[in-house]
mmCIF file of C-alpha atoms in Angstrom:
data_model
loop_
_atom_site.group_PDB
_atom_site.id
_atom_site.type_symbol
_atom_site.label_atom_id
_atom_site.label_comp_id
_atom_site.label_asym_id
_atom_site.label_seq_id
_atom_site.Cartn_x
_atom_site.Cartn_y
_atom_site.Cartn_z
ATOM 1 C CA MET A 1 12.762 26.307 -24.566
ATOM 2 C CA THR A 2 15.255 25.492 -21.809
ATOM 3 C CA ASP A 3 12.351 24.836 -19.414
ATOM 4 C CA TYR A 4 10.816 22.322 -21.816
ATOM 5 C CA LEU A 5 14.193 20.640 -22.310
ATOM 6 C CA SER A 6 14.767 20.318 -18.551
ATOM 7 C CA PHE A 7 11.269 18.943 -18.120
ATOM 8 C CA ALA A 8 11.866 16.373 -20.879
ATOM 9 C CA VAL A 9 15.207 15.321 -19.360
ATOM 10 C CA ALA A 10 13.653 15.015 -15.871
ATOM 11 C CA ALA A 11 10.731 12.995 -17.262
ATOM 12 C CA ALA A 12 13.131 10.682 -19.144
ATOM 13 C CA VAL A 13 15.270 10.137 -16.020
ATOM 14 C CA ILE A 14 12.163 9.373 -13.925
ATOM 15 C CA LEU A 15 10.903 6.977 -16.599
ATOM 16 C CA VAL A 16 14.224 5.099 -16.651
ATOM 17 C CA ILE A 17 14.243 4.874 -12.829
ATOM 18 C CA VAL A 18 10.650 3.596 -12.784
ATOM 19 C CA ILE A 19 11.460 0.937 -15.414
ATOM 20 C CA LEU A 20 14.583 -0.178 -13.501
ATOM 21 C CA VAL A 21 12.689 -0.373 -10.178
ATOM 22 C CA TRP A 22 9.812 -2.226 -11.858
ATOM 23 C CA ARG A 23 12.171 -4.782 -13.421
ATOM 24 C CA TYR A 24 14.011 -5.223 -10.128
ATOM 25 C CA GLN A 25 10.755 -5.755 -8.245
ATOM 26 C CA LYS A 26 9.485 -8.217 -10.841
ATOM 27 C CA LYS A 27 12.699 -10.197 -10.557
ATOM 28 C CA ASN A 28 13.167 -10.097 -6.761
ATOM 29 C CA GLY A 29 9.870 -9.038 -5.212
ATOM 30 C CA GLY A 30 7.574 -11.811 -6.377
ATOM 31 C CA ALA A 31 3.855 -11.326 -6.819
ATOM 32 C CA PHE A 32 1.133 -10.435 -4.361
ATOM 33 C CA ASP A 33 -0.680 -13.481 -3.026
ATOM 34 C CA GLU A 34 -4.417 -13.979 -3.597
ATOM 35 C CA ARG A 35 -5.500 -12.357 -0.309
ATOM 36 C CA GLN A 36 -3.287 -9.351 -0.973
ATOM 37 C CA ALA A 37 -4.544 -9.021 -4.555
ATOM 38 C CA LEU A 38 -8.119 -9.030 -3.278
ATOM 39 C CA LEU A 39 -7.403 -6.429 -0.611
ATOM 40 C CA ARG A 40 -5.470 -4.239 -3.053
ATOM 41 C CA GLY A 41 -8.527 -4.286 -5.291
ATOM 42 C CA ASN A 42 -10.658 -3.102 -2.369
ATOM 43 C CA ALA A 43 -8.069 -0.440 -1.550
ATOM 44 C CA TYR A 44 -8.177 0.769 -5.159
ATOM 45 C CA LYS A 45 -11.961 1.016 -4.942
ATOM 46 C CA ARG A 46 -11.795 3.051 -1.714
ATOM 47 C CA ALA A 47 -9.135 5.332 -3.212
ATOM 48 C CA PHE A 48 -11.287 5.832 -6.299
ATOM 49 C CA PHE A 49 -14.306 6.828 -4.196
ATOM 50 C CA ALA A 50 -12.174 9.082 -1.994
ATOM 51 C CA VAL A 51 -10.943 10.917 -5.113
ATOM 52 C CA THR A 52 -14.479 11.111 -6.476
ATOM 53 C CA ILE A 53 -15.831 12.596 -3.226
ATOM 54 C CA TYR A 54 -12.888 15.002 -3.068
ATOM 55 C CA CYS A 55 -13.547 16.143 -6.649
ATOM 56 C CA VAL A 56 -17.219 16.789 -5.862
ATOM 57 C CA LEU A 57 -16.310 18.795 -2.746
ATOM 58 C CA HIS A 58 -13.650 20.705 -4.669
ATOM 59 C CA ALA A 59 -16.095 21.531 -7.445
ATOM 60 C CA LEU A 60 -18.662 22.764 -4.894
ATOM 61 C CA ILE A 61 -16.078 24.946 -3.174
ATOM 62 C CA VAL A 62 -14.992 26.443 -6.504
ATOM 63 C CA LEU A 63 -18.624 26.956 -7.514
ATOM 64 C CA PHE A 64 -19.808 28.663 -4.337
ATOM 65 C CA SER A 65 -16.736 30.547 -3.146
ATOM 66 C CA GLU A 66 -16.778 34.248 -3.992
ATOM 67 C CA LYS A 67 -13.105 34.379 -4.900
ATOM 68 C CA PRO A 68 -10.704 31.618 -6.008
ATOM 69 C CA VAL A 69 -9.311 29.525 -3.150
ATOM 70 C CA MET A 70 -6.430 27.984 -5.083
ATOM 71 C CA GLU A 71 -4.707 28.286 -8.428
ATOM 72 C CA ASP A 72 -5.838 26.127 -11.341
ATOM 73 C CA GLY A 73 -4.296 22.683 -11.123
ATOM 74 C CA VAL A 74 -3.631 22.721 -7.368
ATOM 75 C CA GLY A 75 -6.965 21.099 -6.576
ATOM 76 C CA MET A 76 -6.394 18.288 -9.059
ATOM 77 C CA MET A 77 -2.890 17.673 -7.726
ATOM 78 C CA MET A 78 -4.428 17.352 -4.253
ATOM 79 C CA ALA A 79 -6.910 14.816 -5.659
ATOM 80 C CA MET A 80 -3.972 12.679 -6.742
ATOM 81 C CA PHE A 81 -2.467 12.901 -3.252
ATOM 82 C CA VAL A 82 -5.784 11.943 -1.662
ATOM 83 C CA GLY A 83 -6.018 8.856 -3.871
ATOM 84 C CA VAL A 84 -2.433 7.777 -3.234
ATOM 85 C CA THR A 85 -2.791 8.259 0.524
ATOM 86 C CA VAL A 86 -6.027 6.302 0.826
ATOM 87 C CA PHE A 87 -4.701 3.455 -1.334
ATOM 88 C CA ALA A 88 -1.381 3.218 0.516
ATOM 89 C CA LEU A 89 -2.925 3.400 4.002
ATOM 90 C CA ASP A 90 -5.529 0.780 3.155
ATOM 91 C CA CYS A 91 -2.884 -1.575 1.738
ATOM 92 C CA ILE A 92 -0.572 -1.045 4.710
ATOM 93 C CA HIS A 93 -3.421 -1.650 7.162
ATOM 94 C CA HIS A 94 -4.255 -4.978 5.476
ATOM 95 C CA ASP A 95 -0.632 -6.125 4.992
ATOM 96 C CA ALA A 96 -1.024 -5.871 1.242
ATOM 97 C CA PHE A 97 1.543 -3.152 0.580
ATOM 98 C CA PHE A 98 4.513 -5.499 0.146
ATOM 99 C CA THR A 99 4.704 -8.944 -1.408
ATOM 100 C CA ALA A 100 5.785 -11.866 0.759
ATOM 101 C CA LYS A 101 9.322 -11.613 -0.601
ATOM 102 C CA GLN A 102 9.709 -7.861 -0.266
ATOM 103 C CA THR A 103 11.374 -6.290 2.760
ATOM 104 C CA PRO A 104 10.135 -2.854 3.794
ATOM 105 C CA GLY A 105 13.593 -1.620 4.822
ATOM 106 C CA GLY A 106 14.479 -0.207 1.393
ATOM 107 C CA TYR A 107 11.089 1.487 1.020
ATOM 108 C CA ILE A 108 11.327 3.036 4.480
ATOM 109 C CA LEU A 109 14.754 4.434 3.604
ATOM 110 C CA LEU A 110 13.460 5.750 0.259
ATOM 111 C CA LEU A 111 10.497 7.416 1.979
ATOM 112 C CA ALA A 112 12.773 8.944 4.621
ATOM 113 C CA VAL A 113 15.091 10.387 1.940
ATOM 114 C CA ASN A 114 12.070 11.727 0.073
ATOM 115 C CA ILE A 115 10.681 13.329 3.240
ATOM 116 C CA VAL A 116 13.996 15.001 4.032
ATOM 117 C CA THR A 117 14.365 16.429 0.505
ATOM 118 C CA GLN A 118 10.744 17.582 0.395
ATOM 119 C CA GLY A 119 11.138 19.024 3.894
ATOM 120 C CA VAL A 120 14.139 21.103 2.856
ATOM 121 C CA GLY A 121 12.234 22.412 -0.169
ATOM 122 C CA THR A 122 9.174 23.157 1.942
ATOM 123 C CA ALA A 123 11.241 25.018 4.550
ATOM 124 C CA ALA A 124 12.747 27.199 1.817
ATOM 125 C CA LYS A 125 9.282 27.986 0.460
ATOM 126 C CA ILE A 126 7.950 28.822 3.925
ATOM 127 C CA ARG A 127 10.740 31.384 4.254
ATOM 128 C CA ASN A 128 9.832 32.877 0.874
ATOM 129 C CA GLY A 129 6.121 32.878 1.704
ATOM 130 C CA ALA A 130 5.412 31.249 -1.652
ATOM 131 C CA PHE A 131 2.297 29.293 -0.609
ATOM 132 C CA LEU A 132 -0.149 32.174 -0.805
ATOM 133 C CA ARG A 133 -0.486 34.878 -3.423
ATOM 134 C CA ASN A 134 -3.306 37.391 -2.831
ATOM 135 C CA GLY A 135 -5.032 34.880 -0.553
ATOM 136 C CA VAL A 136 -4.917 32.127 -3.175
ATOM 137 C CA LEU A 137 -3.036 28.845 -2.654
ATOM 138 C CA THR A 138 -0.304 28.573 -5.264
ATOM 139 C CA MET A 139 1.261 25.524 -6.899
ATOM 140 C CA ALA A 140 4.067 25.879 -4.325
ATOM 141 C CA CYS A 141 1.790 24.217 -1.755
ATOM 142 C CA VAL A 142 2.012 20.958 -3.719
ATOM 143 C CA GLN A 143 5.419 20.284 -2.171
ATOM 144 C CA PRO A 144 4.260 20.409 1.482
ATOM 145 C CA ALA A 145 1.245 18.328 0.475
ATOM 146 C CA CYS A 146 3.633 15.761 -1.011
ATOM 147 C CA LEU A 147 5.682 15.936 2.200
ATOM 148 C CA ALA A 148 2.534 15.309 4.246
ATOM 149 C CA VAL A 149 1.519 12.315 2.093
ATOM 150 C CA PHE A 150 4.887 10.580 2.352
ATOM 151 C CA THR A 151 5.176 11.368 6.072
ATOM 152 C CA VAL A 152 1.772 9.799 6.735
ATOM 153 C CA ILE A 153 2.707 6.727 4.668
ATOM 154 C CA LEU A 154 6.047 6.376 6.486
ATOM 155 C CA ILE A 155 4.411 6.673 9.902
ATOM 156 C CA ALA A 156 1.785 4.076 8.919
ATOM 157 C CA LEU A 157 4.512 1.698 7.699
ATOM 158 C CA LEU A 158 6.527 2.115 10.901
ATOM 159 C CA VAL A 159 3.472 1.682 13.127
ATOM 160 C CA ARG A 160 2.412 -1.423 11.168
ATOM 161 C CA ARG A 161 5.878 -2.912 11.217
ATOM 162 C CA TYR A 162 6.928 -2.192 14.784
ATOM 163 C CA GLY A 163 3.664 -1.406 16.577
ATOM 164 C CA GLY A 164 1.533 -4.132 15.067
ATOM 165 C CA SER A 165 4.135 -6.871 15.139
ATOM 166 C CA ARG A 166 3.621 -7.638 18.823
ATOM 167 C CA ALA A 167 -0.147 -7.760 18.549
ATOM 168 C CA GLU A 168 0.090 -10.016 15.513
ATOM 169 C CA ALA A 169 2.744 -12.297 16.922
ATOM 170 C CA GLU A 170 2.298 -15.887 15.926
ATOM 171 C CA GLU A 171 -0.005 -17.715 18.294
ATOM 172 C CA MET B 1 -14.675 -19.672 12.251
ATOM 173 C CA LYS B 2 -11.124 -20.512 13.297
ATOM 174 C CA ASN B 3 -9.398 -23.291 11.397
ATOM 175 C CA LEU B 4 -7.890 -25.155 14.323
ATOM 176 C CA ARG B 5 -7.245 -28.274 12.220
ATOM 177 C CA LEU B 6 -4.922 -26.323 9.951
ATOM 178 C CA LYS B 7 -3.117 -24.917 12.948
ATOM 179 C CA ALA B 8 -2.799 -28.375 14.517
ATOM 180 C CA ALA B 9 -1.548 -29.929 11.258
ATOM 181 C CA ARG B 10 1.030 -27.185 10.892
ATOM 182 C CA ALA B 11 2.177 -27.632 14.477
ATOM 183 C CA ALA B 12 2.352 -31.407 13.987
ATOM 184 C CA LYS B 13 4.751 -30.851 11.078
ATOM 185 C CA ASP B 14 6.705 -28.477 13.321
ATOM 186 C CA MET B 15 6.225 -25.654 10.850
ATOM 187 C CA SER B 16 5.879 -22.015 11.707
ATOM 188 C CA GLN B 17 3.355 -19.808 9.909
ATOM 189 C CA GLN B 18 6.255 -18.271 8.019
ATOM 190 C CA ALA B 19 7.562 -21.688 6.945
ATOM 191 C CA LEU B 20 4.137 -22.726 5.666
ATOM 192 C CA ALA B 21 3.724 -19.353 3.961
ATOM 193 C CA ASP B 22 7.066 -19.780 2.199
ATOM 194 C CA ALA B 23 6.102 -23.326 1.150
ATOM 195 C CA VAL B 24 2.897 -22.155 -0.537
ATOM 196 C CA ASN B 25 4.189 -18.765 -1.769
ATOM 197 C CA VAL B 26 1.971 -16.483 0.283
ATOM 198 C CA SER B 27 2.611 -13.994 3.062
ATOM 199 C CA ARG B 28 2.653 -15.033 6.725
ATOM 200 C CA GLN B 29 -0.323 -12.750 7.311
ATOM 201 C CA THR B 30 -2.327 -14.772 4.792
ATOM 202 C CA VAL B 31 -1.657 -18.027 6.649
ATOM 203 C CA SER B 32 -2.539 -16.286 9.895
ATOM 204 C CA ALA B 33 -5.789 -14.953 8.369
ATOM 205 C CA ILE B 34 -6.772 -18.446 7.170
ATOM 206 C CA GLU B 35 -6.110 -19.957 10.597
ATOM 207 C CA LYS B 36 -8.111 -17.202 12.290
ATOM 208 C CA GLY B 37 -10.957 -17.656 9.830
ATOM 209 C CA ASP B 38 -10.617 -14.099 8.528
ATOM 210 C CA TYR B 39 -9.936 -15.195 4.955
ATOM 211 C CA ASN B 40 -11.401 -17.959 2.804
ATOM 212 C CA PRO B 41 -8.637 -19.234 0.524
ATOM 213 C CA THR B 42 -9.230 -20.299 -3.073
ATOM 214 C CA ILE B 43 -9.245 -24.003 -3.861
ATOM 215 C CA LYS B 44 -5.823 -23.571 -5.479
ATOM 216 C CA LEU B 45 -4.310 -22.311 -2.221
ATOM 217 C CA CYS B 46 -6.176 -24.952 -0.192
ATOM 218 C CA ILE B 47 -4.623 -27.682 -2.343
ATOM 219 C CA ALA B 48 -1.158 -26.140 -1.998
ATOM 220 C CA ILE B 49 -1.545 -26.027 1.795
ATOM 221 C CA CYS B 50 -2.772 -29.633 1.871
ATOM 222 C CA LYS B 51 0.218 -30.780 -0.169
ATOM 223 C CA ALA B 52 2.630 -28.855 2.064
ATOM 224 C CA LEU B 53 1.123 -30.452 5.183
ATOM 225 C CA ASP B 54 0.517 -33.931 3.687
ATOM 226 C CA LYS B 55 -3.201 -33.722 4.407
ATOM 227 C CA THR B 56 -6.364 -33.993 2.346
ATOM 228 C CA LEU B 57 -8.812 -31.187 1.670
ATOM 229 C CA ASP B 58 -11.377 -32.947 3.852
ATOM 230 C CA GLU B 59 -8.981 -33.196 6.774
ATOM 231 C CA LEU B 60 -8.148 -29.497 6.750
ATOM 232 C CA PHE B 61 -11.047 -27.627 5.222
ATOM 233 C CA TRP B 62 -14.255 -29.671 5.341
ATOM 234 C CA GLU B 63 -16.517 -28.369 8.086
ATOM 235 C CA VAL B 64 -18.454 -31.094 9.911
ATOM 236 C CA ASP B 65 -21.634 -29.986 11.711
#
């Protein structure tokens, strides 16, 4: 009962934060311009196909492997990460991740904080050896996967912002 | 194909890509993509750019063979 209550409280807190961030962005971030909207649509399509291909591969692995590779649910969580990563990287690559009015500084800080917290959690789980149980990947490996996703997104943002800025300097 | 007329009109108004982007509510990368010919803007954005640069659609976007 306590577990359900904590889950409900956490979900409610996350929902409130999402609503506040959404309202703030709507007020201060502006909208994506027409080129960005088009490219975000393409990014969504690529993410959708990446998830579809992943799901097919995952199903084949589950079907043909002699013993389970991962616990139920882990594979589907990974599918979500694959989709998010492909979408974010595609948008970042095409300068469609932020609106014209948004500054990436706050997002970079948020990602860095997220990476640090996930990293601490992952380090603790590595010490406990919680990722594998009888040769099967457990739900504990979702945290390092999350860490990997946000690290990749942060690196892509930094490369795009600082690495690509010289190449794209105004002619 | 590069849109050199847009670039020239912007330079004549002494506007940077960012200034033009702010004037028409798009990102600087979008203005850059239009000038490089990597993106074909909608007629709505073309009109906004023309108004910002005091030019006609023909002057900026009509391709003459």
